[in-house]
Short mmCIF file of N, CA and C in Angstrom, two decimals:
data_model
loop_
_atom_site.label_atom_id
_atom_site.label_comp_id
_atom_site.label_asym_id
_atom_site.label_seq_id
_atom_site.Cartn_x
_atom_site.Cartn_y
_atom_site.Cartn_z
N MET A 8 0.34 8.03 -24.23
CA MET A 8 -0.32 8.04 -22.93
C MET A 8 0.17 6.83 -22.11
N SER A 9 0.64 7.08 -20.92
CA SER A 9 1.14 5.97 -20.11
C SER A 9 -0.01 5.25 -19.41
N LYS A 10 0.25 4.00 -19.10
CA LYS A 10 -0.74 3.18 -18.40
C LYS A 10 -0.71 3.50 -16.91
N LYS A 11 -1.83 3.26 -16.27
CA LYS A 11 -1.91 3.50 -14.83
C LYS A 11 -1.00 2.53 -14.10
N GLY A 12 -0.65 2.89 -12.88
CA GLY A 12 0.14 2.03 -12.02
C GLY A 12 -0.65 1.69 -10.77
N TYR A 13 -0.37 0.53 -10.21
CA TYR A 13 -1.13 0.06 -9.05
C TYR A 13 -0.20 -0.55 -8.02
N TRP A 14 -0.52 -0.29 -6.77
CA TRP A 14 0.08 -1.04 -5.66
C TRP A 14 -0.98 -2.06 -5.26
N MET A 15 -0.59 -3.29 -5.13
CA MET A 15 -1.47 -4.33 -4.60
C MET A 15 -0.77 -4.90 -3.37
N ALA A 16 -1.48 -4.93 -2.26
CA ALA A 16 -0.86 -5.37 -1.01
C ALA A 16 -1.78 -6.32 -0.25
N MET A 17 -1.16 -7.34 0.31
CA MET A 17 -1.82 -8.25 1.24
C MET A 17 -0.98 -8.17 2.51
N VAL A 18 -1.61 -7.77 3.60
CA VAL A 18 -0.88 -7.43 4.81
C VAL A 18 -1.43 -8.21 6.00
N ASP A 19 -0.53 -8.72 6.82
CA ASP A 19 -0.89 -9.27 8.13
C ASP A 19 -0.48 -8.23 9.16
N VAL A 20 -1.44 -7.55 9.75
CA VAL A 20 -1.17 -6.54 10.77
C VAL A 20 -1.05 -7.25 12.12
N ARG A 21 0.10 -7.09 12.77
CA ARG A 21 0.35 -7.70 14.08
C ARG A 21 0.20 -6.70 15.23
N ASP A 22 0.43 -5.44 14.93
CA ASP A 22 0.39 -4.39 15.96
C ASP A 22 -0.49 -3.25 15.44
N PRO A 23 -1.79 -3.32 15.70
CA PRO A 23 -2.71 -2.32 15.16
C PRO A 23 -2.40 -0.88 15.57
N ASP A 24 -1.92 -0.67 16.78
CA ASP A 24 -1.63 0.70 17.22
C ASP A 24 -0.49 1.32 16.42
N THR A 25 0.57 0.58 16.21
CA THR A 25 1.67 1.09 15.41
C THR A 25 1.27 1.21 13.95
N TYR A 26 0.46 0.27 13.47
CA TYR A 26 0.01 0.33 12.08
C TYR A 26 -0.82 1.59 11.82
N LYS A 27 -1.57 2.04 12.81
CA LYS A 27 -2.32 3.29 12.67
C LYS A 27 -1.37 4.47 12.43
N LYS A 28 -0.21 4.44 13.07
CA LYS A 28 0.79 5.49 12.84
C LYS A 28 1.29 5.44 11.40
N TYR A 29 1.44 4.24 10.86
CA TYR A 29 1.83 4.09 9.45
C TYR A 29 0.77 4.72 8.54
N ILE A 30 -0.48 4.45 8.82
CA ILE A 30 -1.57 5.00 8.00
C ILE A 30 -1.54 6.53 8.04
N GLU A 31 -1.33 7.10 9.21
CA GLU A 31 -1.24 8.55 9.33
C GLU A 31 -0.04 9.10 8.57
N ALA A 32 1.10 8.40 8.67
CA ALA A 32 2.33 8.87 8.04
C ALA A 32 2.31 8.72 6.52
N ASN A 33 1.66 7.67 6.00
CA ASN A 33 1.69 7.46 4.55
C ASN A 33 0.81 8.45 3.80
N ALA A 34 -0.05 9.16 4.49
CA ALA A 34 -0.95 10.12 3.84
C ALA A 34 -0.18 11.20 3.08
N ALA A 35 0.96 11.61 3.57
CA ALA A 35 1.74 12.65 2.90
C ALA A 35 2.20 12.18 1.52
N ALA A 36 2.73 10.98 1.45
CA ALA A 36 3.18 10.44 0.15
C ALA A 36 2.01 10.21 -0.78
N PHE A 37 0.95 9.61 -0.27
CA PHE A 37 -0.19 9.30 -1.14
C PHE A 37 -0.84 10.56 -1.68
N SER A 38 -0.91 11.59 -0.88
CA SER A 38 -1.46 12.86 -1.35
C SER A 38 -0.56 13.48 -2.41
N LYS A 39 0.73 13.51 -2.14
CA LYS A 39 1.70 14.10 -3.06
C LYS A 39 1.68 13.43 -4.44
N TYR A 40 1.47 12.11 -4.48
CA TYR A 40 1.53 11.37 -5.73
C TYR A 40 0.16 11.01 -6.30
N GLY A 41 -0.89 11.58 -5.75
CA GLY A 41 -2.23 11.42 -6.31
C GLY A 41 -2.81 10.02 -6.20
N ALA A 42 -2.48 9.31 -5.14
CA ALA A 42 -2.97 7.95 -4.95
C ALA A 42 -4.48 7.93 -4.77
N ARG A 43 -5.11 6.92 -5.35
CA ARG A 43 -6.55 6.69 -5.19
C ARG A 43 -6.76 5.27 -4.69
N PHE A 44 -7.37 5.14 -3.53
CA PHE A 44 -7.62 3.81 -2.97
C PHE A 44 -8.82 3.19 -3.67
N LEU A 45 -8.61 2.04 -4.28
CA LEU A 45 -9.69 1.28 -4.89
C LEU A 45 -10.20 0.22 -3.92
N VAL A 46 -9.30 -0.32 -3.13
CA VAL A 46 -9.63 -1.30 -2.09
C VAL A 46 -8.82 -0.93 -0.86
N ARG A 47 -9.49 -0.89 0.28
CA ARG A 47 -8.78 -0.62 1.53
C ARG A 47 -9.50 -1.38 2.63
N SER A 48 -8.99 -2.59 2.90
CA SER A 48 -9.53 -3.46 3.92
C SER A 48 -10.93 -3.92 3.51
N GLY A 49 -11.88 -3.97 4.40
CA GLY A 49 -13.23 -4.43 4.07
C GLY A 49 -13.35 -5.94 4.11
N GLN A 50 -14.54 -6.42 3.75
CA GLN A 50 -14.81 -7.85 3.74
C GLN A 50 -13.94 -8.55 2.70
N TYR A 51 -13.58 -9.79 2.99
CA TYR A 51 -12.82 -10.57 2.01
C TYR A 51 -13.07 -12.05 2.20
N PHE A 52 -12.79 -12.79 1.16
CA PHE A 52 -12.90 -14.24 1.13
C PHE A 52 -11.64 -14.74 0.46
N ASN A 53 -10.90 -15.60 1.12
CA ASN A 53 -9.66 -16.10 0.54
C ASN A 53 -9.77 -17.60 0.30
N PRO A 54 -10.30 -17.98 -0.87
CA PRO A 54 -10.60 -19.38 -1.15
C PRO A 54 -9.38 -20.26 -1.39
N GLU A 55 -8.20 -19.68 -1.55
CA GLU A 55 -7.03 -20.50 -1.87
C GLU A 55 -5.90 -20.33 -0.87
N GLY A 56 -6.24 -20.05 0.37
CA GLY A 56 -5.22 -19.96 1.40
C GLY A 56 -5.10 -18.57 1.98
N PRO A 57 -4.29 -18.43 3.03
CA PRO A 57 -4.14 -17.15 3.74
C PRO A 57 -3.62 -16.03 2.83
N THR A 58 -4.21 -14.86 3.01
CA THR A 58 -3.80 -13.68 2.23
C THR A 58 -3.58 -12.47 3.11
N GLY A 59 -3.56 -12.65 4.41
CA GLY A 59 -3.41 -11.51 5.31
C GLY A 59 -4.75 -11.07 5.82
N ASN A 60 -4.73 -10.09 6.72
CA ASN A 60 -5.98 -9.59 7.29
C ASN A 60 -6.30 -8.17 6.82
N ARG A 61 -5.52 -7.66 5.89
CA ARG A 61 -5.77 -6.33 5.30
C ARG A 61 -5.35 -6.38 3.84
N HIS A 62 -6.21 -5.90 2.96
CA HIS A 62 -5.95 -5.95 1.52
C HIS A 62 -6.15 -4.55 0.95
N VAL A 63 -5.21 -4.15 0.09
CA VAL A 63 -5.22 -2.77 -0.41
C VAL A 63 -4.85 -2.77 -1.89
N ILE A 64 -5.60 -2.00 -2.68
CA ILE A 64 -5.23 -1.71 -4.06
C ILE A 64 -5.29 -0.20 -4.22
N ILE A 65 -4.16 0.38 -4.66
CA ILE A 65 -4.04 1.82 -4.82
C ILE A 65 -3.71 2.12 -6.28
N GLU A 66 -4.43 3.06 -6.86
CA GLU A 66 -4.21 3.45 -8.26
C GLU A 66 -3.46 4.77 -8.35
N PHE A 67 -2.52 4.82 -9.30
CA PHE A 67 -1.76 6.03 -9.60
C PHE A 67 -1.92 6.35 -11.09
N ASP A 68 -1.66 7.59 -11.46
CA ASP A 68 -1.81 8.00 -12.86
C ASP A 68 -0.91 7.23 -13.82
N SER A 69 0.21 6.73 -13.31
CA SER A 69 1.13 5.97 -14.16
C SER A 69 1.94 5.01 -13.32
N TYR A 70 2.53 4.03 -13.98
CA TYR A 70 3.43 3.09 -13.32
C TYR A 70 4.61 3.84 -12.71
N GLU A 71 5.13 4.81 -13.45
CA GLU A 71 6.27 5.59 -12.97
C GLU A 71 5.93 6.36 -11.69
N THR A 72 4.71 6.89 -11.63
CA THR A 72 4.28 7.61 -10.44
C THR A 72 4.14 6.66 -9.25
N ALA A 73 3.63 5.45 -9.51
CA ALA A 73 3.51 4.45 -8.44
C ALA A 73 4.88 4.10 -7.87
N LEU A 74 5.86 3.93 -8.75
CA LEU A 74 7.22 3.64 -8.29
C LEU A 74 7.80 4.83 -7.52
N ALA A 75 7.60 6.03 -8.04
CA ALA A 75 8.14 7.23 -7.39
C ALA A 75 7.55 7.40 -5.99
N CYS A 76 6.28 7.10 -5.83
CA CYS A 76 5.66 7.21 -4.51
C CYS A 76 6.33 6.25 -3.53
N TYR A 77 6.52 5.00 -3.94
CA TYR A 77 7.14 4.03 -3.05
C TYR A 77 8.55 4.45 -2.66
N ARG A 78 9.28 4.98 -3.61
CA ARG A 78 10.67 5.37 -3.38
C ARG A 78 10.83 6.72 -2.69
N SER A 79 9.74 7.46 -2.54
CA SER A 79 9.81 8.82 -2.02
C SER A 79 10.26 8.85 -0.56
N PRO A 80 10.91 9.94 -0.16
CA PRO A 80 11.28 10.08 1.26
C PRO A 80 10.08 10.02 2.19
N GLU A 81 8.95 10.55 1.72
CA GLU A 81 7.74 10.55 2.55
C GLU A 81 7.28 9.12 2.85
N TYR A 82 7.25 8.28 1.81
CA TYR A 82 6.80 6.91 2.03
C TYR A 82 7.85 6.10 2.79
N GLN A 83 9.10 6.33 2.51
CA GLN A 83 10.15 5.61 3.23
C GLN A 83 10.10 5.92 4.73
N GLU A 84 9.73 7.14 5.06
CA GLU A 84 9.55 7.50 6.47
C GLU A 84 8.37 6.73 7.07
N ALA A 85 7.27 6.61 6.34
CA ALA A 85 6.10 5.87 6.82
C ALA A 85 6.42 4.39 7.02
N LEU A 86 7.29 3.84 6.19
CA LEU A 86 7.66 2.43 6.31
C LEU A 86 8.24 2.09 7.68
N LYS A 87 8.82 3.07 8.33
CA LYS A 87 9.39 2.83 9.65
C LYS A 87 8.34 2.35 10.65
N TYR A 88 7.08 2.67 10.39
CA TYR A 88 5.98 2.20 11.23
C TYR A 88 5.42 0.87 10.74
N ARG A 89 5.30 0.71 9.41
CA ARG A 89 4.67 -0.51 8.89
C ARG A 89 5.53 -1.74 9.10
N LEU A 90 6.82 -1.63 8.85
CA LEU A 90 7.68 -2.82 8.89
C LEU A 90 7.66 -3.54 10.24
N PRO A 91 7.76 -2.85 11.37
CA PRO A 91 7.71 -3.59 12.63
C PRO A 91 6.30 -4.01 13.04
N ALA A 92 5.28 -3.42 12.44
CA ALA A 92 3.90 -3.67 12.85
C ALA A 92 3.18 -4.72 12.01
N SER A 93 3.80 -5.13 10.89
CA SER A 93 3.09 -6.02 9.98
C SER A 93 4.06 -6.78 9.09
N GLU A 94 3.50 -7.77 8.42
CA GLU A 94 4.22 -8.47 7.35
C GLU A 94 3.38 -8.29 6.10
N ALA A 95 4.01 -7.86 5.02
CA ALA A 95 3.24 -7.53 3.82
C ALA A 95 3.85 -8.16 2.58
N ARG A 96 2.98 -8.42 1.63
CA ARG A 96 3.37 -8.80 0.29
C ARG A 96 2.83 -7.71 -0.60
N ILE A 97 3.73 -6.95 -1.21
CA ILE A 97 3.35 -5.78 -2.01
C ILE A 97 3.95 -5.93 -3.39
N VAL A 98 3.16 -5.60 -4.39
CA VAL A 98 3.68 -5.56 -5.77
C VAL A 98 3.19 -4.26 -6.39
N ILE A 99 4.05 -3.67 -7.20
CA ILE A 99 3.70 -2.46 -7.96
C ILE A 99 3.64 -2.90 -9.42
N VAL A 100 2.48 -2.71 -10.04
CA VAL A 100 2.28 -3.23 -11.39
C VAL A 100 1.75 -2.15 -12.32
N GLU A 101 2.01 -2.36 -13.61
CA GLU A 101 1.48 -1.50 -14.66
C GLU A 101 0.11 -2.05 -15.06
N GLY A 102 -0.85 -1.14 -15.24
CA GLY A 102 -2.18 -1.55 -15.63
C GLY A 102 -2.27 -2.03 -17.07
N ALA A 103 -3.40 -2.60 -17.39
CA ALA A 103 -3.63 -3.14 -18.74
C ALA A 103 -3.89 -2.03 -19.74
#
């Protein structure tokens, strides 16, 4: 049985209107790969320095699925909106 995979992201959104287009566009990839949002924005406290103004944790059935989603044509198309609208720190990790 493979371990779950996770995307963890800390994002500074600079252009909310364009970022909304990214959110609309990424739905195709996330649906296709069975993504489950565990954290999506909301209240936060950053006791050790800046972490962005949007925080996201997404769960996938496996690490391989998490990687496949990121590499998919659907997600790469959505990136065209996120990259100019924000600065992000994203890591894809295997669960415990």
